[in-house]
Coordinates of C-alpha atoms in Angstrom, one line a residue:
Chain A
X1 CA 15.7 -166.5 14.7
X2 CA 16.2 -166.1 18.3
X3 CA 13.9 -165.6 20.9
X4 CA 14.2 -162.4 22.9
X5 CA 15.4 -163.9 26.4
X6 CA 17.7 -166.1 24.4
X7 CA 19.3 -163.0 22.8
X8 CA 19.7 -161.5 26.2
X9 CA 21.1 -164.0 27.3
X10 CA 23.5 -164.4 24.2
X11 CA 24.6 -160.5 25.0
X12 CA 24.9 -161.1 29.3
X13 CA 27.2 -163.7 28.4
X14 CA 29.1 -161.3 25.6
X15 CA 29.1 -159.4 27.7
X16 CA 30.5 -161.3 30.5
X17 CA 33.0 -162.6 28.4
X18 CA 34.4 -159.6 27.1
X19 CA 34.9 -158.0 30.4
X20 CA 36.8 -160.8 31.4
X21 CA 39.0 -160.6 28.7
X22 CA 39.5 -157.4 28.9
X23 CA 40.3 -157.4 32.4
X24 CA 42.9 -160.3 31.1
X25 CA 44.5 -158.6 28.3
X26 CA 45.0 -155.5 30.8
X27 CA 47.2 -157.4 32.5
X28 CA 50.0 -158.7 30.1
X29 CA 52.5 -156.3 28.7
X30 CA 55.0 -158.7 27.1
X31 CA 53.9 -158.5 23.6
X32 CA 54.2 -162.4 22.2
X33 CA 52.4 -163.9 25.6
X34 CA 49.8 -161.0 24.8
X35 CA 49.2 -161.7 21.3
X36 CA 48.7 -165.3 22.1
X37 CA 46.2 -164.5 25.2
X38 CA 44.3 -162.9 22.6
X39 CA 44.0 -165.3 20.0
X40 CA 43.5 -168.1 22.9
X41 CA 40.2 -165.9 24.4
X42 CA 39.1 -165.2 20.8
X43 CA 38.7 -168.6 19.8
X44 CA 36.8 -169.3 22.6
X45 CA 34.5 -166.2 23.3
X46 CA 33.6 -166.1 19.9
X47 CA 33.0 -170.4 19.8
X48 CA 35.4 -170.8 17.0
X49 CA 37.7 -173.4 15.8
X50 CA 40.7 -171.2 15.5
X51 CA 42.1 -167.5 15.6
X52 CA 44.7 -165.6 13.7
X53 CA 45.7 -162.0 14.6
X54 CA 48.2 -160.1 11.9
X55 CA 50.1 -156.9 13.2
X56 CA 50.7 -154.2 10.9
X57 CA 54.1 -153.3 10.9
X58 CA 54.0 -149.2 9.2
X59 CA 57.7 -149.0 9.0
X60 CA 57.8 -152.0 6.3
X61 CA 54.1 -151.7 4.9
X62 CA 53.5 -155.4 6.0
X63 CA 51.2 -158.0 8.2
X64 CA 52.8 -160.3 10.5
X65 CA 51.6 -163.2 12.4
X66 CA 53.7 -165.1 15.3
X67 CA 50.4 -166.7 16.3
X68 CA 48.0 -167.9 13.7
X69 CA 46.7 -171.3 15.8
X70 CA 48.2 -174.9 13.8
X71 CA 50.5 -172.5 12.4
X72 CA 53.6 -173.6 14.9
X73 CA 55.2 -170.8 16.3
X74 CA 56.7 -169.6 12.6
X75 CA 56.7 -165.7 12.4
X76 CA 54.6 -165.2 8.6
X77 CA 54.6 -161.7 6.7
X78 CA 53.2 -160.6 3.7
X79 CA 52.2 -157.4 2.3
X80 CA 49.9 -155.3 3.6
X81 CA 47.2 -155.1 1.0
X82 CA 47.5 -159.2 0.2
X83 CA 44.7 -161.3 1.2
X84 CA 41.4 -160.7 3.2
X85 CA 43.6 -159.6 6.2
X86 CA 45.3 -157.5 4.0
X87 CA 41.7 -156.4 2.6
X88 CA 40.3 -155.8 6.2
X89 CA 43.0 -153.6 7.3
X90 CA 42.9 -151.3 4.1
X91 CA 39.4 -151.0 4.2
X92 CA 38.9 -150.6 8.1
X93 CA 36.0 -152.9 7.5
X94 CA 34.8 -156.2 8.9
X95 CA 34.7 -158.9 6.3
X96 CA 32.2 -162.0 6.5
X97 CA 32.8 -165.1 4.1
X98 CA 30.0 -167.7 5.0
X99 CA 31.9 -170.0 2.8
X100 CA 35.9 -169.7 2.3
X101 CA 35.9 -171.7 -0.9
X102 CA 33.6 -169.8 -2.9
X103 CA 35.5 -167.0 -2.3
X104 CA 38.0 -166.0 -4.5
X105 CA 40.0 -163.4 -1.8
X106 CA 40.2 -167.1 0.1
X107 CA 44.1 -168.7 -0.2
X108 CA 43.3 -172.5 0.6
X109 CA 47.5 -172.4 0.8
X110 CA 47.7 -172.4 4.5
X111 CA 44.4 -175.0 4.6
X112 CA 47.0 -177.4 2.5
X113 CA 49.8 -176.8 4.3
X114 CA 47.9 -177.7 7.7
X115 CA 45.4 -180.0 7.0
X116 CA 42.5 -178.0 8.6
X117 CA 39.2 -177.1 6.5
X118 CA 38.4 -173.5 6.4
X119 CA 34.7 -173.3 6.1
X120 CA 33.5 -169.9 7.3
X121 CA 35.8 -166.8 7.7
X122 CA 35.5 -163.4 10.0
X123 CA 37.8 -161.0 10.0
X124 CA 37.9 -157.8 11.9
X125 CA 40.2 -154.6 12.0
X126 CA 42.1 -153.8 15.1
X127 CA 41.5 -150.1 15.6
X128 CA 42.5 -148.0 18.3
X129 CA 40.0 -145.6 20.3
X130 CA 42.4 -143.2 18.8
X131 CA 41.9 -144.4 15.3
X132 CA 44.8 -146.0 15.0
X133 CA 44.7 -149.7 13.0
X134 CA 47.4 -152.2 14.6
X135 CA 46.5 -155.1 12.8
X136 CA 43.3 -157.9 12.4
X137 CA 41.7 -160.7 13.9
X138 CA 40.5 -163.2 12.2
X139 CA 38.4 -166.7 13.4
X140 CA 37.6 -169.7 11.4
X141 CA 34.8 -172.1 11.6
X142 CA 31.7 -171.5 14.4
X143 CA 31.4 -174.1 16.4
X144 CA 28.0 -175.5 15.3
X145 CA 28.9 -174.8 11.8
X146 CA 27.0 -172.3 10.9
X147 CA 28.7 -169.4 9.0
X148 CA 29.2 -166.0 11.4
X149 CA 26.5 -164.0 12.2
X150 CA 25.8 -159.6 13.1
X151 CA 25.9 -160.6 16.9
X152 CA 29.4 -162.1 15.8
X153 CA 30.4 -159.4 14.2
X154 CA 29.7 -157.3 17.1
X155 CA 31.0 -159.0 19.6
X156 CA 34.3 -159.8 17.4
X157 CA 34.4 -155.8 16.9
X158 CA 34.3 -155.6 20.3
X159 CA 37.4 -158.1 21.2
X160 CA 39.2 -156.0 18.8
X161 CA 39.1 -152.6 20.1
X162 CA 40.3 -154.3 23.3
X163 CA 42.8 -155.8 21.5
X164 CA 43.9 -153.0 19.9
X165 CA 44.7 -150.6 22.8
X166 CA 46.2 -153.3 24.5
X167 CA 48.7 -154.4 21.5
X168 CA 49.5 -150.6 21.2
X169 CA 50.1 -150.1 25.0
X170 CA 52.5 -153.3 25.0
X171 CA 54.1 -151.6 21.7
X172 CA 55.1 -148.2 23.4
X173 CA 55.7 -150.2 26.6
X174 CA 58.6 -152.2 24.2
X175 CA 59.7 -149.0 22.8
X176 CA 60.5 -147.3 25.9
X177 CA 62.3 -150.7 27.4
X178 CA 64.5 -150.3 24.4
X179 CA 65.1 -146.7 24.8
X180 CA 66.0 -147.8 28.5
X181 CA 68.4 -150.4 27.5
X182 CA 70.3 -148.0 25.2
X183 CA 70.4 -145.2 28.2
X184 CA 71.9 -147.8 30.2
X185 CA 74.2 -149.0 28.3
X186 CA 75.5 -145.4 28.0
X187 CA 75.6 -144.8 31.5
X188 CA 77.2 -148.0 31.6
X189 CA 79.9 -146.9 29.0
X190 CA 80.7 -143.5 30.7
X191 CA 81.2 -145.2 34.3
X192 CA 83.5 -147.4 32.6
X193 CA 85.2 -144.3 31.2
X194 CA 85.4 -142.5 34.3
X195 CA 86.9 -145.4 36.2
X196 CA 89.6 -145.3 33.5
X197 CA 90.7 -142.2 35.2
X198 CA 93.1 -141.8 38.0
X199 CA 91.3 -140.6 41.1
X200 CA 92.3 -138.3 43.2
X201 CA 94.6 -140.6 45.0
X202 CA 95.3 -138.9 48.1
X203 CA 97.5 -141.6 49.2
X204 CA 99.5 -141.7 46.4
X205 CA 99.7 -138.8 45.4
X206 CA 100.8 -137.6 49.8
X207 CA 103.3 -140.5 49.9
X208 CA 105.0 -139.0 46.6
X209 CA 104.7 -135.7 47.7
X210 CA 103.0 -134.3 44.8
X211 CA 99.9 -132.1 44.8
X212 CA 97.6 -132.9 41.4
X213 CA 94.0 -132.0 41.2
X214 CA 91.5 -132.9 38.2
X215 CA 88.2 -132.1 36.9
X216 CA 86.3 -133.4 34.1
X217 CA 83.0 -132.9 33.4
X218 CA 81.4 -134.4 29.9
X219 CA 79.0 -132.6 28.1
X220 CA 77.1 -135.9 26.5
X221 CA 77.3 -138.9 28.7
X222 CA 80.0 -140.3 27.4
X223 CA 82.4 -137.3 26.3
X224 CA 86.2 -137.2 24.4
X225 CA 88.0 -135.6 26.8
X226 CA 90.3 -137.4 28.9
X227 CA 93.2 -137.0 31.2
X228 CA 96.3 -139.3 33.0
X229 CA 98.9 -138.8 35.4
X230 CA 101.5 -141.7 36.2
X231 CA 104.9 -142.3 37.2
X232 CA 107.0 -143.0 34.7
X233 CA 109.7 -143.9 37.0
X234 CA 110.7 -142.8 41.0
X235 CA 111.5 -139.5 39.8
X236 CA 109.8 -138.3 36.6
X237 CA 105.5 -137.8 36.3
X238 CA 103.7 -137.7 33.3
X239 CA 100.9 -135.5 33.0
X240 CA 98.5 -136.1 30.0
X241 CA 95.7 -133.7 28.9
X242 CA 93.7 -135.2 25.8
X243 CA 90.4 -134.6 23.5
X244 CA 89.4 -137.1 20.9
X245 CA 87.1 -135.6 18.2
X246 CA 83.7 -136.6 18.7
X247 CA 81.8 -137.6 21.6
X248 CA 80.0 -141.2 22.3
X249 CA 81.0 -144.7 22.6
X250 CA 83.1 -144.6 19.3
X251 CA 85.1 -141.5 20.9
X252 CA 85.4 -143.5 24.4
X253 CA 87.2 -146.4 22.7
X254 CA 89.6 -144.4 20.9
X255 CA 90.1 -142.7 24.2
X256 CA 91.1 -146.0 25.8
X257 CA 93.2 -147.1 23.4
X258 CA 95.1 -143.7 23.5
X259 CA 95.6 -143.6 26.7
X260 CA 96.5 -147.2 27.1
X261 CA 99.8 -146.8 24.1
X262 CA 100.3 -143.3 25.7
X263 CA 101.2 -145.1 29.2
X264 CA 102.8 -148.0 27.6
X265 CA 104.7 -146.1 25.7
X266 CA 106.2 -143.5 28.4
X267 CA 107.0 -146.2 30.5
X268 CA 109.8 -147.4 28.4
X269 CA 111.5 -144.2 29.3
X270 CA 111.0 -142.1 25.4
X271 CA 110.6 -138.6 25.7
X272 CA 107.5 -136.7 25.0
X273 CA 107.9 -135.4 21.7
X274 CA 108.9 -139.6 20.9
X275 CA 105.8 -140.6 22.5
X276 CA 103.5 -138.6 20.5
X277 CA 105.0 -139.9 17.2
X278 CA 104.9 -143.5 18.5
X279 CA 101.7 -143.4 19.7
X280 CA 100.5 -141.7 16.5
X281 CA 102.1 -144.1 14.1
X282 CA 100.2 -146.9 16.1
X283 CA 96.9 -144.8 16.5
X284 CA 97.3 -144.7 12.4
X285 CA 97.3 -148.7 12.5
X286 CA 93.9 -148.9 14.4
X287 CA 91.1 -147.2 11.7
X288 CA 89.9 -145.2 9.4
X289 CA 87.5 -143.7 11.3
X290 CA 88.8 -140.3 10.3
X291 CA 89.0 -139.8 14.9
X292 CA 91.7 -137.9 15.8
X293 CA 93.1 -136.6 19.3
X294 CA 94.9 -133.6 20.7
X295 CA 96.8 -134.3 23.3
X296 CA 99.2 -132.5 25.6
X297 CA 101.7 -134.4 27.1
X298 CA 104.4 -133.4 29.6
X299 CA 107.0 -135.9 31.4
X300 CA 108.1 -133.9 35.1
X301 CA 111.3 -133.9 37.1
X302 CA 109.7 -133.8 40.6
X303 CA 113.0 -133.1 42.0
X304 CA 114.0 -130.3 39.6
X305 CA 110.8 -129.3 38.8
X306 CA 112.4 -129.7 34.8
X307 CA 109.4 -130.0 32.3
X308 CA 110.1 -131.5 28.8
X309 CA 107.3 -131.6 26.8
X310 CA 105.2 -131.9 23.7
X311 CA 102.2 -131.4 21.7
X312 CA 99.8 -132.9 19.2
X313 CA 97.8 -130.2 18.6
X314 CA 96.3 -129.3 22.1
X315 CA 96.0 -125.9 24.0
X316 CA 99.0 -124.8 25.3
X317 CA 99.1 -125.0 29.3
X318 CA 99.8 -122.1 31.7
X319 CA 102.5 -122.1 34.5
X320 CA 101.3 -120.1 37.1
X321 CA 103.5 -118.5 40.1
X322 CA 102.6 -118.3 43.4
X323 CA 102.2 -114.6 42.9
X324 CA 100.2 -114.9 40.2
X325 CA 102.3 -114.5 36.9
X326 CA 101.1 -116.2 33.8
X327 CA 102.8 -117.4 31.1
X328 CA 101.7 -120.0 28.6
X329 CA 103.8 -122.8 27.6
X330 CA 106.1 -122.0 24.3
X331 CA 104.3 -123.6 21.3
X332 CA 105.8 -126.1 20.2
X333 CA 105.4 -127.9 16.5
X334 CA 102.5 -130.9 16.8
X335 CA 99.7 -132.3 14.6
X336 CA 96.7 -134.0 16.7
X337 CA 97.3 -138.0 16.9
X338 CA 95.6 -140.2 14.0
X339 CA 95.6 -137.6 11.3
X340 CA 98.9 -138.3 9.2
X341 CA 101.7 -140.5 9.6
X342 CA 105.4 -139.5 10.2
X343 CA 104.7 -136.2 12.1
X344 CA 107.8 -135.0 13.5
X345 CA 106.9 -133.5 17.0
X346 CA 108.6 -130.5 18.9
X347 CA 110.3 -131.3 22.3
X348 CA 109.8 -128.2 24.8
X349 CA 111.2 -127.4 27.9
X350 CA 110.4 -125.9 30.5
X351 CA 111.0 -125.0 34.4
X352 CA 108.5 -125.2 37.4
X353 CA 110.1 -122.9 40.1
X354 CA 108.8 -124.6 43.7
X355 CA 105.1 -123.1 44.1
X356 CA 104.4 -123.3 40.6
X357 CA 101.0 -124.5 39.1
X358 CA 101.7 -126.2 36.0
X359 CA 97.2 -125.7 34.8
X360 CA 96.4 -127.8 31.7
X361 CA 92.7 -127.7 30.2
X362 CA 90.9 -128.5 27.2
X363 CA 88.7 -126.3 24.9
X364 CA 86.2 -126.8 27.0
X365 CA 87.0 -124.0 29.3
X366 CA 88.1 -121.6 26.7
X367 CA 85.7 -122.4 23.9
X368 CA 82.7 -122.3 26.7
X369 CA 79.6 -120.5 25.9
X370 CA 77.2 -118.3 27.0
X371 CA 73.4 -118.1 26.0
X372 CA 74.8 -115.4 23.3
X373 CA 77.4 -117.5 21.5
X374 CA 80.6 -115.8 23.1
X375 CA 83.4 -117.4 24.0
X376 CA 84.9 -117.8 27.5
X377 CA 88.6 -117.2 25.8
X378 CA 91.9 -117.6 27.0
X379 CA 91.9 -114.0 27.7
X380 CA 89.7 -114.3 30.5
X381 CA 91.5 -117.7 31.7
X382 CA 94.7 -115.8 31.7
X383 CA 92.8 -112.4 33.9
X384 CA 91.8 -115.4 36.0
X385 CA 94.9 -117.3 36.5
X386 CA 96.2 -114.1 37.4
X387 CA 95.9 -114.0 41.5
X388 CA 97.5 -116.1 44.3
X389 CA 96.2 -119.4 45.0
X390 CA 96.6 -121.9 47.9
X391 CA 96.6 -125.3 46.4
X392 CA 95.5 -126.7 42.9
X393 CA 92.2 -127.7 43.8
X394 CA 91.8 -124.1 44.4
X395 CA 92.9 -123.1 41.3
X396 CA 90.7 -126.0 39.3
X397 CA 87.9 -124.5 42.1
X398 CA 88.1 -121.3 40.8
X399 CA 88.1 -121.7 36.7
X400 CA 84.7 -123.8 37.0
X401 CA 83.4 -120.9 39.1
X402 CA 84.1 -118.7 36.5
X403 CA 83.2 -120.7 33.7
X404 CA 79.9 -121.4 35.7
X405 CA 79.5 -117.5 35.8
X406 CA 80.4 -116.8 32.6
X407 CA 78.4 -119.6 30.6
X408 CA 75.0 -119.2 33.0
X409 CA 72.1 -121.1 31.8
X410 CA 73.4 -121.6 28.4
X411 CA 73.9 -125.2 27.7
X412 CA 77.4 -127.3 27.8
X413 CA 78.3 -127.6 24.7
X414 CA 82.0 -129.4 24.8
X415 CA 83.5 -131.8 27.3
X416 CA 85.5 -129.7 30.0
X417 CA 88.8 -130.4 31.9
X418 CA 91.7 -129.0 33.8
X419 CA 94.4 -130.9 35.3
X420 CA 96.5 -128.8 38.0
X421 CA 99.8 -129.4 38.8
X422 CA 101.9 -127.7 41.9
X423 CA 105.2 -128.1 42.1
X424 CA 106.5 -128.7 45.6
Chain B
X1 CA 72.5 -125.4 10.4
X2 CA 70.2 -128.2 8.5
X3 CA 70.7 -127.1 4.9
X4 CA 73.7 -126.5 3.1
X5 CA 73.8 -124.3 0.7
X6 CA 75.6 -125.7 -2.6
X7 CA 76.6 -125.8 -6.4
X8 CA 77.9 -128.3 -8.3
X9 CA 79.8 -127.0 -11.5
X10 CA 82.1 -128.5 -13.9
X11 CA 82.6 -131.5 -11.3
X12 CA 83.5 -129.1 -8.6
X13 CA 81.0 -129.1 -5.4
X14 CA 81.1 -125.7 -3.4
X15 CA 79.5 -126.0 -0.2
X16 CA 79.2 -123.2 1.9
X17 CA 79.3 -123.6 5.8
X18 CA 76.8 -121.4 7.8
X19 CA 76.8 -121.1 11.4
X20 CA 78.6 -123.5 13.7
X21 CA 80.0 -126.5 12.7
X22 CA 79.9 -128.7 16.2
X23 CA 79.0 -132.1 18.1
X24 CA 75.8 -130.9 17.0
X25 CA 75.5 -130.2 13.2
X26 CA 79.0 -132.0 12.2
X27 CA 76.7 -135.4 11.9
X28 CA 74.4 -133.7 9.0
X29 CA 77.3 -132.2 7.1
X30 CA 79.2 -135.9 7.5
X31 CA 75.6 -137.1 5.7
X32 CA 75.8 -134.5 3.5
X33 CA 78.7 -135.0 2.2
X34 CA 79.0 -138.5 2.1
X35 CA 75.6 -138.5 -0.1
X36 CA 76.8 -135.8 -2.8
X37 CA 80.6 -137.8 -3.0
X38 CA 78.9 -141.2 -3.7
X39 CA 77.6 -140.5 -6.8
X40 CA 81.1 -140.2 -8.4
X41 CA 80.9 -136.9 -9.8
X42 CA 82.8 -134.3 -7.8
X43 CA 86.2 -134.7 -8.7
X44 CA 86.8 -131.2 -6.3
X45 CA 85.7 -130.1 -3.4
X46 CA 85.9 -126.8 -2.1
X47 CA 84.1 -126.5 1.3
X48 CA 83.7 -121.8 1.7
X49 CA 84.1 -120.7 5.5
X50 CA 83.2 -117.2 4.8
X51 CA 80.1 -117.2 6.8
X52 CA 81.2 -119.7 9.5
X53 CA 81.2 -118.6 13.2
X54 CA 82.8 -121.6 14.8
X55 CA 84.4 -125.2 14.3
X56 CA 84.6 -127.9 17.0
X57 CA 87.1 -130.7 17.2
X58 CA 84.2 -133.0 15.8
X59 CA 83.9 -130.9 12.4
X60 CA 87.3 -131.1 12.3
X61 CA 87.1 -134.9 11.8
X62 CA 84.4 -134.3 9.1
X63 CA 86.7 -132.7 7.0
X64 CA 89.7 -134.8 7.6
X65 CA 87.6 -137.9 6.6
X66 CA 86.4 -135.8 3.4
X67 CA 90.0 -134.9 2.8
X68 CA 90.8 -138.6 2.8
X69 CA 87.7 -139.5 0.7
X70 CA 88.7 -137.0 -2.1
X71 CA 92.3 -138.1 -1.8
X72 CA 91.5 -141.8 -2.5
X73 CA 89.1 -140.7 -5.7
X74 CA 92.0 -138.6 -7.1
X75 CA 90.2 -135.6 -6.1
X76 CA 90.9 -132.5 -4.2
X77 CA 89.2 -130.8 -1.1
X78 CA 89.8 -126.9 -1.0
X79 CA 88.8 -125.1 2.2
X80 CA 88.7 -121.0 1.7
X81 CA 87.6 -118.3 3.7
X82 CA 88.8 -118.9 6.9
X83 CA 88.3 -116.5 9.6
X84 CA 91.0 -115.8 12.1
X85 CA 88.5 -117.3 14.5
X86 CA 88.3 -120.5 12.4
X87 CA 92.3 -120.3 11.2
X88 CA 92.9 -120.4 15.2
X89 CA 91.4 -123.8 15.6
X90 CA 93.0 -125.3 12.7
X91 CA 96.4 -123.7 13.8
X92 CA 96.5 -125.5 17.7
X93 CA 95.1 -128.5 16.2
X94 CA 98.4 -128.1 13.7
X95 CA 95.7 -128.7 11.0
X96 CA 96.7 -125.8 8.9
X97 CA 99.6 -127.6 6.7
X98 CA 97.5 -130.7 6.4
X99 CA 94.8 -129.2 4.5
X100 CA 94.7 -126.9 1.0
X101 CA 93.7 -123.7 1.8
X102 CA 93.1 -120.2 0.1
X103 CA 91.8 -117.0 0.8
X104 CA 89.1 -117.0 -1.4
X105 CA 86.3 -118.7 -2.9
X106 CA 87.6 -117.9 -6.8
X107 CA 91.0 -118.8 -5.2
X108 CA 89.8 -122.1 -4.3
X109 CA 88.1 -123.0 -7.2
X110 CA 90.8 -122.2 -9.8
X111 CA 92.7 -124.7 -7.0
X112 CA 90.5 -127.7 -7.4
X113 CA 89.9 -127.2 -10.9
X114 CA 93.7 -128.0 -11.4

C-alpha cells in the first residue's frame, strides 16, 4: 500500500501529466501523427512498455490499428467484437489481465510474431464526452512489473477521454477537408467549362462587324447547357445553342466533346443539317452513357444575312424585327445528338433582314419556374420579344429581367441561356 | 417523388411516375429501375405518365437508357399517358418516334405483353 503523501504525489504528477498531454493532443489535427502522439504519451504517462490504440471504423463494423508500437507501420483490422479490444469496445468497460497468458481472451499471435512478452494487459474504451466510442487503448507491461493497478485504470480512463474527443475532432476535421477537395474540384471543373466558351470578344466580334451577345448561367456548378459562335469562313458564322441531359462533370465532358466535333466539323464547310448527322454518328461512337444533347445550330451569311439551319431536337429560335415582330424559326425534322444512329436532319432556311435579332435560348428560360410550379412559357418570351430593342445585349438584358421577375425566390432549377444575334 | 408506385404482373413492370421527373428525382427513378431490371424478370416495361406534371432533359436520358436496357434483354419499354405538357417535351426533343407509346395504360400493357 501507499502512503498518503506518496499517493498525492502519484495524482499531482497524473495530474501534471495528463494536462500536458492534453494540451498536446489539442494541438495535432492530422489524424496518423495524432494517433501516434497518443500511443507515444500513453506509454510513457502510464510507465508502460508499449501502447496500441484500435479505431472503430462503424461503416465496416471493424477495429483498426496503424500504430500498435513493434508492430511496423502495417495498417491491422479485425472485427469488432474479436479479441479483448474487441471485448472492451462492446462492453464500454475497462479490462485488467494481471497475467496475459492465463488468460484465455489473450492471442499470444502478435507476441510470436514480434518477439515481445506480454505479461500484464490494460485496455480502456475510447469514449466521447458525447458518448460516442471511437476506439481503445490498450498498454502492455508496467514498468516495475507489476500487473496494473485502480490508479492505472483511472488515469488510463482519463488519457482516453482525451483521446477520444481529440481522434473524433481530427475525424470531422478530415471529413470536411474531403468535402472541400470535392467542392473544389467542382469549381475547378465549371471554370474550365466556362473558359470553353467564347467571350464576349469585343474585338473580334467590332473588327467583323457583328453584334453577338451571350448569357449563361448554370443552375448546379457545373451545368449542361452550352453555347459557340465561330467563323466558319470570312463570310459565314456559326451560331450553336446546346443542352446535354444531365448536369455535373459527366454532362461537362460530353459538352466538350460536342462542341469540339461540332466546330471541327463546320469547319470543313458541311451544312447544318450534315453537321448534326456527322457529329451524331460520332457522338454514338463515344458511350453508352444513355447522354444525349439538343442542339440548335445555324451557319450565317453575314453579308446576306441568309440563315441555313438545323435542329436536333432544341427550341426553336425567334427572329425578332427592329419593330418588334416575332416569328419563331420553322421546325424543322431533328432528333437530339447521341440517341439513335442514322438520323436524317432537316435543312431550314431562313432570312435576317438588316436589324434583325436572330434570339436562341435553352429551356431554361421557358421551362423556368416560379415558387408555384408554373412555367415561364414561350408565350410570355414571345409577349416579351415583342417591343423594339437597341442592341442584343439589351434584348439578352431584358429576358433575364423577366425571368428574374417571373421566377422570384423560387429556386433555379435548369441551366439557362440565350445567345443574341443582330444582323447588321 | 421518392417512391414509385408499382406492379409487377405476368413479367410486365408498371411504374407509375408522380410529380416531376427532373435533375432532381431522375437519379432515384435511374436506381429504381436499374434495381427491379437486374433481377431478370421484367421482360416489359410500361412506365404510366398519367399523373406526371413535368419531364426535364435529364429524365429524358433515364428513359432512353431504359429503352436501351429492355432493347438488349429482348424486352419492351411502353410509355402511356402522356400529357400534352409531357408529349411537348418529347416532341422538340424529336423523342416521340423513338419511343413506343400509347394512350393508355391497358393500351400499353396489351403492347408489351406482345
Amino acid at each position: 500500500m501507499s502512503s498518503p503523501s506518496s499517493q498525492t504525489d502519484i495524482a499531482i504528477r497524473n495530474l501534471d501529466a495528463l494536462l500536458e498531454v492534453a494540451t498536446q493532443i489539442g494541438a495535432v489535427i492530422d489524424l496518423d501523427e495524432l494517433l501516434e502522439l497518443i500511443v507515444s504519451k500513453t506509454t510513457s504517462v502510464m510507465d508502460a512498455e508499449r501502447s496500441s490504440l484500435f479505431c472503430y471504423d462503424p461503416q465496416t463494423n471493424e477495429l483498426w490499428s496503424r500504430v500498435a508500437e513493434g508492430l511496423g507501420s502495417e495498417e491491422l483490422r479485425f472485427p469488432a467484437e474479436q479479441g479483448i479490444a474487441g471485448e472492451t469496445l462492446t462492453t464500454r468497460k475497462i479490462i485488467n489481465i494481471p497475467n496475459a497468458y492465463e488468460d484465455a481472451r489473450f492471442n499470444p499471435s502478435f507476441d510470436k510474431a514480434t518477439g515481445f512478452k506480454t505479461r500484464s494487459v490494460l485496455s480502456v474504451p475510447l469514449i466521447t464526452a458525447g458518448g460516442n466510442v471511437v476506439g481503445v487503448v490498450q498498454v502492455l507491461n508496467k514498468s516495475n512489473g507489476e500487473p496494473f493497478g485502480p490508479d492505472d485504470e483511472k488515469l488510463l480512463m482519463a488519457l482516453g477521454t482525451q483521446a477520444a474527443v481529440a481522434i473524433q475532432r481530427s475525424q470531422l476535421v478530415q471529413v470536411q477537408l474531403e468535402q472541400q477537395k470535392t467542392h473544389e474540384a467542382l469549381r475547378l471543373a465549371a471554370e474550365i467549362q466556362m473558359n470553353m466558351l467564347p467571350r464576349n470578344d469585343e474585338a473580334f466580334l467590332k473588327q467583323k462587324r457583328l453584334e453577338v451577345a451571350s448569357y449563361l448561367k448554370p443552375a448546379k456548378e457545373v451545368g449542361g447547357d452550352f453555347y459557340d459562335y465561330f467563323l466558319v469562313d470570312e463570310n459565314h458564322l456559326a451560331v450553336v445553342m446546346g443542352d446535354v441531359s444531365d448536369k455535373g462533370i459527366p454532362a461537362a465532358l460530353f459538352m466538350a466533346i460536342t462542341k469540339t466535333l461540332i466546330k471541327s466539323v463546320a469547319r470543313n464547310g458541311l451544312k447544318p443539317d450534315q453537321v448534326l448527322r456527322q457529329v451524331n454518328d460520332d457522338l454514338l461512337l463515344q458511350s453508352d452513357s444513355g447522354m444525349f444533347v439538343t442542339i440548335f445550330l445555324g451557319i450565317i451569311d453575314i453579308s446576306s444575312g441568309e440563315v441555313a439551319y438545323a435542329n436536333g431536337g432544341h427550341g426553336s429560335p425567334y427572329q425578332v424585327t427592329p419593330s418588334g415582330d416575332v416569328v419563331k424559326f420553322q421546325p424543322v425534322p431533328g432528333i437530339a445528338l447521341g440517341v439513335t444512329d442514322a438520323i436524317e436532319f432537316g435543312a431550314g432556311m431562313t432570312h435576317l433582314a438588316t436589324g434583325n435579332y436572330l434570339v436562341t435560348y435553352t429551356d431554361g428560360v421557358n421551362e423556368a419556374m416560379d415558387e408555384d410550379g408554373a412555367e415561364y412559357g414561350y408565350g410570355r418570351l414571345e409577349e416579351l420579344l415583342n417591343q423594339k430593342f437597341d442592341s442584343s445585349t439589351l434584348v439578352i438584358e431584358a429576358i433575364l429581367d423577366d425571368v428574374d421577375a417571373f421566377v422570384q425566390k423560387a429556386p433555379q432549377s435548369d441551366d439557362l441561356t440565350v445567345l443574341v444575334y443582330r444582323h447588321l | 417523388m421518392t417512391d414509385f408506385p408499382y406492379e409487377l404482373s405476368d413479367s410486365v413492370l408498371m411504374v407509375t411516375l408522380d410529380g416531376r421527373l427532373d435533375t432532381n428525382t431522375s437519379p432515384q427513378l435511374e436506381k429504381f429501375l436499374a434495381e427491379k431490371l437486374e433481377t431478370g424478370q421484367v421482360k416489359g416495361l410500361v412506365i404510366d405518365f398519367e399523373p406526371t406534371e413535368y419531364i426535364s432533359s435529364a429524365g429524358l436520358r433515364i428513359l432512353l437508357m431504359a429503352a436501351k436496357k429492355m432493347k438488349s434483354s429482348g424486352g419492351k419499354l411502353i410509355l402511356c399517358a402522356l400529357s400534352d405538357h409531357v408529349q411537348e417535351v418529347f416532341d422538340i426533343a424529336g423523342f416521340t418516334p423513338v419511343f413506343n407509346i400509347e394512350a393508355t395504360r391497358d393500351l400499353a400493357v396489351v403492347a408489351a405483353q406482345n
